[in-house]
PDB file of C-alpha atoms and ligand atoms in Angstrom:
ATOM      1  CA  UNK Q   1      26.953  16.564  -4.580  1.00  0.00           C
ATOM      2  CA  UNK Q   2      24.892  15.000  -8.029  1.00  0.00           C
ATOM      3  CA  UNK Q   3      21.582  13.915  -7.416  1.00  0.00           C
ATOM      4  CA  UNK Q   4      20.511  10.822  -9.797  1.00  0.00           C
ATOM      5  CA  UNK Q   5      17.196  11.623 -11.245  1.00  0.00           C
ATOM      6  CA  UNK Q   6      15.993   8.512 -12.693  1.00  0.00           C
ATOM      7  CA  UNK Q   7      12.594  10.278 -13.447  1.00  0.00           C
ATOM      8  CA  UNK Q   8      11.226  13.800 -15.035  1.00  0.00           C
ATOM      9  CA  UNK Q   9      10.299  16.326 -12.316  1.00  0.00           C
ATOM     10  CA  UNK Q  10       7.444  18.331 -12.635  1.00  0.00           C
ATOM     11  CA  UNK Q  11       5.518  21.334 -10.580  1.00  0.00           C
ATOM     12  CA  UNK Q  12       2.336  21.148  -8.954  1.00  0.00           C
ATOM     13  CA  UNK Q  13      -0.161  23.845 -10.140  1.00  0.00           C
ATOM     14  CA  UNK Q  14      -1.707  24.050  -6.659  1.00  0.00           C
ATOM     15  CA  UNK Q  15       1.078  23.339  -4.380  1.00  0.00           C
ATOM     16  CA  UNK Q  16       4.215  24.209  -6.143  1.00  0.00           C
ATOM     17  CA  UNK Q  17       6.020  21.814  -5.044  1.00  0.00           C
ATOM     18  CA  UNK Q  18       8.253  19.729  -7.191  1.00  0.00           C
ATOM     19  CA  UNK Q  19       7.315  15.722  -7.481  1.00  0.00           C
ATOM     20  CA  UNK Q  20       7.810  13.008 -10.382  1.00  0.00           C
ATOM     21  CA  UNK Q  21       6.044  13.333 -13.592  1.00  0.00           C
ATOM     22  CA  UNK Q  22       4.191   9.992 -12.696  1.00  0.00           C
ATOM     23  CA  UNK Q  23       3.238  11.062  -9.002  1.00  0.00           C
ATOM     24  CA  UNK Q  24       1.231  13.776 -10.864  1.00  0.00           C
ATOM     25  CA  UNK Q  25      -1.702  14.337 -13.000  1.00  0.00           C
ATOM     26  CA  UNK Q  26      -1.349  16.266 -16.618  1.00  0.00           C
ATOM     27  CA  UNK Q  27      -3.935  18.581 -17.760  1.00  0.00           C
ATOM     28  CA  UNK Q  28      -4.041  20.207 -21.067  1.00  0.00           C
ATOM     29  CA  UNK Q  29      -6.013  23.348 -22.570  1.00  0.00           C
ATOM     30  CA  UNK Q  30      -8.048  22.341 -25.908  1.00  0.00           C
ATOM     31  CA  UNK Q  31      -8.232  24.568 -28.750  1.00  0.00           C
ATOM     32  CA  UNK Q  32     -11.653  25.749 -27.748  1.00  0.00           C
ATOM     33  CA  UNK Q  33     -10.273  26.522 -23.940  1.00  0.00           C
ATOM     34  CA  UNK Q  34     -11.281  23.319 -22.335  1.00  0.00           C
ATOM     35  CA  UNK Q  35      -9.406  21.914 -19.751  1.00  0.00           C
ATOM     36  CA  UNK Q  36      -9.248  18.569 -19.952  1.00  0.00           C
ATOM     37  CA  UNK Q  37      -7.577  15.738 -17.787  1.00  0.00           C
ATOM     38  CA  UNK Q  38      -4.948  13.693 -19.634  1.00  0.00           C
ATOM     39  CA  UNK Q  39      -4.519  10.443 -17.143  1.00  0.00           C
ATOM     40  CA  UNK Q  40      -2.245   9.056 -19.736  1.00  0.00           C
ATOM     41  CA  UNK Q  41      -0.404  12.308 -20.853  1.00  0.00           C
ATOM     42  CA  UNK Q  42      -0.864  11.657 -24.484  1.00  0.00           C
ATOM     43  CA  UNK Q  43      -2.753  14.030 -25.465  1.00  0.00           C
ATOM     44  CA  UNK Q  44      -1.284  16.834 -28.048  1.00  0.00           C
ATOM     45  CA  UNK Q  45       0.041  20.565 -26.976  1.00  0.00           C
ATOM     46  CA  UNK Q  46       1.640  21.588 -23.475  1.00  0.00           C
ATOM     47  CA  UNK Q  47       0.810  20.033 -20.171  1.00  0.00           C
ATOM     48  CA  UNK Q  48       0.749  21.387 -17.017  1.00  0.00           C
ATOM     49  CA  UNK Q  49       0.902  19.197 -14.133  1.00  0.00           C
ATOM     50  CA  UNK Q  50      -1.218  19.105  -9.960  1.00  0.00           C
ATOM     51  CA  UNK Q  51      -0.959  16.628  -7.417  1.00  0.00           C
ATOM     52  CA  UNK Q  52      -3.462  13.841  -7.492  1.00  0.00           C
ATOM     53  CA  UNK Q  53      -5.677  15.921  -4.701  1.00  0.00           C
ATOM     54  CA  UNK Q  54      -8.879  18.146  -4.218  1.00  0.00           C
ATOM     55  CA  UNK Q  55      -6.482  20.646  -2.533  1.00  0.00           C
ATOM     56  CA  UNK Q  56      -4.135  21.474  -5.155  1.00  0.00           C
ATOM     57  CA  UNK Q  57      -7.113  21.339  -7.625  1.00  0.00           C
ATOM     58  CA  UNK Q  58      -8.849  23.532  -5.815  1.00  0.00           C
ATOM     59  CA  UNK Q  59      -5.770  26.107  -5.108  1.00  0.00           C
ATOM     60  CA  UNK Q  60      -5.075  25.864  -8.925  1.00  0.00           C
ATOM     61  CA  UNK Q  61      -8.442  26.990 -10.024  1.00  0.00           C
ATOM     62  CA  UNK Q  62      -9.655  29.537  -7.199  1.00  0.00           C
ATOM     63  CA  UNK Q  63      -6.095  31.415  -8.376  1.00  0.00           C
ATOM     64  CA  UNK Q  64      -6.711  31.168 -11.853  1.00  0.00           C
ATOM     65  CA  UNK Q  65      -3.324  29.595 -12.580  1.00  0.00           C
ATOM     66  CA  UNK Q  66      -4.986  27.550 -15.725  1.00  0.00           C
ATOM     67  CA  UNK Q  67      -5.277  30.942 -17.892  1.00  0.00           C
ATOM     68  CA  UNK Q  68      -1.832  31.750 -16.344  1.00  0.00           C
ATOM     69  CA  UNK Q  69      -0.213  29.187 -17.240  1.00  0.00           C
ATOM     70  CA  UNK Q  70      -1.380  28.419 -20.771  1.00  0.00           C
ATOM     71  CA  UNK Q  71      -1.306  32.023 -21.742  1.00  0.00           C
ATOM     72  CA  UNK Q  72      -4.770  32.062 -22.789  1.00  0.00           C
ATOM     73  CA  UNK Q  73      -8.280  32.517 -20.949  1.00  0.00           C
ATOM     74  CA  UNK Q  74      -9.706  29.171 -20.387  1.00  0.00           C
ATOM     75  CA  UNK Q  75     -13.181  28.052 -20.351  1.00  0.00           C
ATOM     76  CA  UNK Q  76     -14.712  28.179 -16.840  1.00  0.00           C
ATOM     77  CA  UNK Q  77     -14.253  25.386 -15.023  1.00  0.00           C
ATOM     78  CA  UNK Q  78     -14.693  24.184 -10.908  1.00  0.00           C
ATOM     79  CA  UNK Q  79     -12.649  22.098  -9.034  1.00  0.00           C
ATOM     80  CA  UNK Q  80     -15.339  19.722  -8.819  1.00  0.00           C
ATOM     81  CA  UNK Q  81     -15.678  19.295 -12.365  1.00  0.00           C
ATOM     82  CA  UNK Q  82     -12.167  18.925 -12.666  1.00  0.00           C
ATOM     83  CA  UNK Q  83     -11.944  16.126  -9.551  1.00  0.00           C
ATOM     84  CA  UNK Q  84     -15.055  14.512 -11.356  1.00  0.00           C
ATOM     85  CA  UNK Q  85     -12.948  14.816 -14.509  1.00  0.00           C
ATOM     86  CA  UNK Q  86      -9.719  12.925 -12.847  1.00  0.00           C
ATOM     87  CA  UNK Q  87     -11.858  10.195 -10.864  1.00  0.00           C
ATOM     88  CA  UNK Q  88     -13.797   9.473 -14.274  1.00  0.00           C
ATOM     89  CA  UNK Q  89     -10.604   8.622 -15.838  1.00  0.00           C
ATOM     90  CA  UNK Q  90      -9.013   6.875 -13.611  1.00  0.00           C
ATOM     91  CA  UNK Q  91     -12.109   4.644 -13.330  1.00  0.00           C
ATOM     92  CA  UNK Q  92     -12.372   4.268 -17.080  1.00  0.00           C
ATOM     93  CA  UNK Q  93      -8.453   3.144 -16.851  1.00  0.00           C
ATOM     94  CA  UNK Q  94      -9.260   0.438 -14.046  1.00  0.00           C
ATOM     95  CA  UNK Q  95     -12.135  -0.701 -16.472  1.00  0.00           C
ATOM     96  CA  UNK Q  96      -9.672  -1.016 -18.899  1.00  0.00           C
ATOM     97  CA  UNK Q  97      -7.459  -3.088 -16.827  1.00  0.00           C
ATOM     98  CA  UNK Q  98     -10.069  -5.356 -15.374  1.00  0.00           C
ATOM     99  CA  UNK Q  99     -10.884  -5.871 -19.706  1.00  0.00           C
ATOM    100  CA  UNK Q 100      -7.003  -6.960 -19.965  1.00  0.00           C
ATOM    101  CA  UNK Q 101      -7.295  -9.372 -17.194  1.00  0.00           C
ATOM    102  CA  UNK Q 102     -10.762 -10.425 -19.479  1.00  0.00           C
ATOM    103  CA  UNK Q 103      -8.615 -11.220 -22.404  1.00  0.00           C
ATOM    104  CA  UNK Q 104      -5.461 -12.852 -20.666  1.00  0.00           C
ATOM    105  CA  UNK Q 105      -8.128 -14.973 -18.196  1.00  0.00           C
ATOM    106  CA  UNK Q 106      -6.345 -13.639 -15.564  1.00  0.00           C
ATOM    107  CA  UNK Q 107      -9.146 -12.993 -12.681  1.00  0.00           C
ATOM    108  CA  UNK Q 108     -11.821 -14.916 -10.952  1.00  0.00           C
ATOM    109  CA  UNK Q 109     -15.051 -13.916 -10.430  1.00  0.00           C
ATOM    110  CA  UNK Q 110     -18.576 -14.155  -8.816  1.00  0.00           C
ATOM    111  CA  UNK Q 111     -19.151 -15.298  -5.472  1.00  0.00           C
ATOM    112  CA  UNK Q 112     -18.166 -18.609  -4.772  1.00  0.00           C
ATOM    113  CA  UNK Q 113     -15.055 -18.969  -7.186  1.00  0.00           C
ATOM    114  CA  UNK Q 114     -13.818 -15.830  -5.016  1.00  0.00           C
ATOM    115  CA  UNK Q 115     -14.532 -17.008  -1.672  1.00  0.00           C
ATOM    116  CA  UNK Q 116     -13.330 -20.841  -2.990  1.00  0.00           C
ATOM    117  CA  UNK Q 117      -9.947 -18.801  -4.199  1.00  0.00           C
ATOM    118  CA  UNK Q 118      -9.796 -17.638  -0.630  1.00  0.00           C
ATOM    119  CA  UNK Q 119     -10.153 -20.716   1.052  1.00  0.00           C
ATOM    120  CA  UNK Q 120      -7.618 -22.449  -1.045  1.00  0.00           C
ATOM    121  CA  UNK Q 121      -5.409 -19.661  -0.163  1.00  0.00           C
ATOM    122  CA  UNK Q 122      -4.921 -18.484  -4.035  1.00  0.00           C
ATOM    123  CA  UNK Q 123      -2.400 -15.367  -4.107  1.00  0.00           C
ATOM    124  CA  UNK Q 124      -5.002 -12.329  -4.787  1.00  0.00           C
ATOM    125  CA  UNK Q 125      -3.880  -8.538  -4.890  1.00  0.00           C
ATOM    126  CA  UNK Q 126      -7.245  -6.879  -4.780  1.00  0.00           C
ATOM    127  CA  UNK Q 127     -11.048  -8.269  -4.504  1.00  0.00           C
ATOM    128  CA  UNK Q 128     -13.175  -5.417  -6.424  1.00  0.00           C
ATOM    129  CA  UNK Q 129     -16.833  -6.084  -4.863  1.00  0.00           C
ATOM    130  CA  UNK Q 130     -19.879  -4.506  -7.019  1.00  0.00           C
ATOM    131  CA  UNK Q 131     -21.714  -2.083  -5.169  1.00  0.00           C
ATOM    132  CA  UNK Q 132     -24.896  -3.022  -5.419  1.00  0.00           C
ATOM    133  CA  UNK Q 133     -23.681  -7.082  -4.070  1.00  0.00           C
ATOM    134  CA  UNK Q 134     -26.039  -7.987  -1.306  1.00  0.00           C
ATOM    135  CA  UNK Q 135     -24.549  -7.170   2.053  1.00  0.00           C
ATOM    136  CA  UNK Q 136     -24.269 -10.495   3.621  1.00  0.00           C
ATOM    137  CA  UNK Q 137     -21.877 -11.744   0.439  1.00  0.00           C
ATOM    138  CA  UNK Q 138     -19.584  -8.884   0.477  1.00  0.00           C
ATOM    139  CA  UNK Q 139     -19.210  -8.738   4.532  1.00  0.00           C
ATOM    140  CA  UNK Q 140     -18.342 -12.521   4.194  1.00  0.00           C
ATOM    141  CA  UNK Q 141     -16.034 -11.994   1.046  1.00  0.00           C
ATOM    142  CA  UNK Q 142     -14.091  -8.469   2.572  1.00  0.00           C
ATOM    143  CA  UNK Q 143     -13.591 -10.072   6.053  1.00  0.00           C
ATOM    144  CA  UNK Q 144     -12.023 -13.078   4.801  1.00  0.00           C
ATOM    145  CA  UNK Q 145      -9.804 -11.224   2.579  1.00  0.00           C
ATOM    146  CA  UNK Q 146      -8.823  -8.764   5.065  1.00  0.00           C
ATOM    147  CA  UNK Q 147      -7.343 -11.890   7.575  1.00  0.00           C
ATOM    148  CA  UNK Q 148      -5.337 -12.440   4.424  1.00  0.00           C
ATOM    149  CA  UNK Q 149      -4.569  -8.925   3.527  1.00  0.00           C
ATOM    150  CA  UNK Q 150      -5.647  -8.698   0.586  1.00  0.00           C
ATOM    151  CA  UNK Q 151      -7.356  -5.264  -0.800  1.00  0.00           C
ATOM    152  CA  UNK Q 152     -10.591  -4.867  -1.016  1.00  0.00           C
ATOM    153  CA  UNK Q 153     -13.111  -2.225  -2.732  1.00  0.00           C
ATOM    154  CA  UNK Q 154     -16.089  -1.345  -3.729  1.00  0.00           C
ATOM    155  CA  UNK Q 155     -16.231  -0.057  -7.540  1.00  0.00           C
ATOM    156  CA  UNK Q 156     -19.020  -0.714 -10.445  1.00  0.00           C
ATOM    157  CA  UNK Q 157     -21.972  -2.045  -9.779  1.00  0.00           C
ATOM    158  CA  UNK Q 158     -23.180  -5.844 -11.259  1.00  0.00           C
ATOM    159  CA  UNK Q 159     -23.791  -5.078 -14.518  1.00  0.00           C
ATOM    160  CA  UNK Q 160     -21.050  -3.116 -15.072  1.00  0.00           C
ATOM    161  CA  UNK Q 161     -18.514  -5.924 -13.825  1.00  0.00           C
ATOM    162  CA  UNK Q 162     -20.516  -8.491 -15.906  1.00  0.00           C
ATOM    163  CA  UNK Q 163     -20.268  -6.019 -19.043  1.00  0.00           C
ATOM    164  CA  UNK Q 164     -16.320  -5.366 -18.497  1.00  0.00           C
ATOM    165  CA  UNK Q 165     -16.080  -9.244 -17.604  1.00  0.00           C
ATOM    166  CA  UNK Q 166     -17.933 -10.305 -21.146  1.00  0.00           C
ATOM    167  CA  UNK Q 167     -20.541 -11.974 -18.491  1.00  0.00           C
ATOM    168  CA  UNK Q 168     -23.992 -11.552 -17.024  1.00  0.00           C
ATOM    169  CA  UNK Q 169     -23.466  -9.752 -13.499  1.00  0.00           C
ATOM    170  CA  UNK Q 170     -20.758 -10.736 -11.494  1.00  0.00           C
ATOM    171  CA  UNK Q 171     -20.899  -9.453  -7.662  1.00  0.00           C
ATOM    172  CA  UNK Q 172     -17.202  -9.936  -6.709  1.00  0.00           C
ATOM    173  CA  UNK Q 173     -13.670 -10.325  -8.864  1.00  0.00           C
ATOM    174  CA  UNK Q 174     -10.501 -10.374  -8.020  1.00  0.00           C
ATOM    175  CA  UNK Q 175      -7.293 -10.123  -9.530  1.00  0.00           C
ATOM    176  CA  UNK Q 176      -4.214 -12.685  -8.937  1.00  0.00           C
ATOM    177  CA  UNK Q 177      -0.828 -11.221  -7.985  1.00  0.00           C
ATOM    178  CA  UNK Q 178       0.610  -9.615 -10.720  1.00  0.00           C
ATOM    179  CA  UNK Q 179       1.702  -6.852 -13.018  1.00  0.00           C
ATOM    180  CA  UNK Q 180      -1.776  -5.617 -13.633  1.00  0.00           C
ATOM    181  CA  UNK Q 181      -3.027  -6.051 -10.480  1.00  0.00           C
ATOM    182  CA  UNK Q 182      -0.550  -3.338  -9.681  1.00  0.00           C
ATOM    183  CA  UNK Q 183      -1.247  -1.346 -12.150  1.00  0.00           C
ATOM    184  CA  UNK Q 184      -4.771  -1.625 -10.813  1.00  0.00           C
ATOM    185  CA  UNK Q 185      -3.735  -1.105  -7.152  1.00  0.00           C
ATOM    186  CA  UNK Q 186      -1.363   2.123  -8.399  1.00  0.00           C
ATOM    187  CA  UNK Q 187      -5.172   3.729  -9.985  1.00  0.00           C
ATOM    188  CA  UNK Q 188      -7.009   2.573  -6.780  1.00  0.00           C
ATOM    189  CA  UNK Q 189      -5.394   4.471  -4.079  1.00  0.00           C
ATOM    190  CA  UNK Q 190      -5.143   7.254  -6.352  1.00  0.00           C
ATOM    191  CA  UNK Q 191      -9.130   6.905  -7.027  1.00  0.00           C
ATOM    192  CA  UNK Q 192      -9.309   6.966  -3.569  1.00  0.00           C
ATOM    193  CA  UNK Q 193      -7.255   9.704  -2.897  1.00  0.00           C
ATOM    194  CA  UNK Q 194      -9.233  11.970  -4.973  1.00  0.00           C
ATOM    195  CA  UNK Q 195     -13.072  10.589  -4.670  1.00  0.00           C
ATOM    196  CA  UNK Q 196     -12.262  10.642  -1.179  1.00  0.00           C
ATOM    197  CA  UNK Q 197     -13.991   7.377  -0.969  1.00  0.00           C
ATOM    198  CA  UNK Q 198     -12.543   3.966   0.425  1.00  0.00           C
TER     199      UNK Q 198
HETATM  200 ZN1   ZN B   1       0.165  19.898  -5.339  1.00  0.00          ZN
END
């Protein structure tokens, strides 16, 4: 029997076990012996590839495999500074997204143009709420979205969206149906997976 592989198969570090390149996250070994996470898996010289979890992380580093696999003593590093590592980057990326959406107008944002896109029934993916938004807003914002099913989370914090945004602080955004709003999505639940936060 031939098995169609449409993508590369890699295996996990940690687990061993044998997934698509995209379901997994590259790491390579600087020239100095630093580890470093490579979200995009651009960066030069060989990769070696875990599952986007704290478990395979952590079996990875507690059994060395890093010097093992790149031939070559690595600089120290813990799993937590390696999860840090992977939920820093995949934050930067969504940053980077929400900046796209910036550029093609593609989002809405603050309070009332959110909960106005709700009302009117507008086709939203995901509502990102800041952090720091005052409780009674984003209670009001995330139940209504929910009856619709649309995502919501908690990233940034006011100033940050603003900054990203090319505004003053903005409390809620959210991102219509779309290409990058899946792209967005795709990073969230991994963000999630790995933060361990919802
Ligand atoms: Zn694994």
């Amino acid at each position: 029997m031939t098995q169609v592989r449409s993508q590369p198969q890699r295996t996990c570090l940690g687990c061993r076990q044998v997934k698509d390149k995209s379901q997994l996250i590259r790491f390579v070994r600087s020239p100095d012996g630093e580890i470093l996470v490579d979200l995009k898996g651009r960066l030069p010289g060989r990769g070696t590839y875990l599952c986007n979890s704290r478990a395979c992380i952590e079996a990875a580093v507690g059994r060395k495999q890093f010097d093992r696999t790149f031939r070559q003593t690595c600089q120290p590093v813990t799993a937590d500074q390696l999860v840090d590592g992977v939920a820093k980057e995949l934050l930067a990326h969504m940053a980077s997204l929400l900046g796209m959406a910036r550029k093609s107008a593609r989002f809405v944002s603050g309070g009332n143009a959110v909960q106005d896109a709700l009302a009117r029934k507008k086709p939203l993916a995901v509502i990102i709420l800041a952090r720091d938004i005052s409780p009674q807003i984003g209670d009001k914002v995330r139940r209504k979205a929910e009856y619709q099913k649309i995502v919501t989370t908690k990233l940034f914090d006011k100033i940050e969206l603003g900054r990203i945004l090319g505004r003053a602080e903005r409390s809620v955004v959210g991102l219509p149906d779309g290409k990058l709003a899946e792209a967005f999505l795709d990073d969230l639940l991994r963000y999630q997976d790995i933060s361990g936060e919802s």
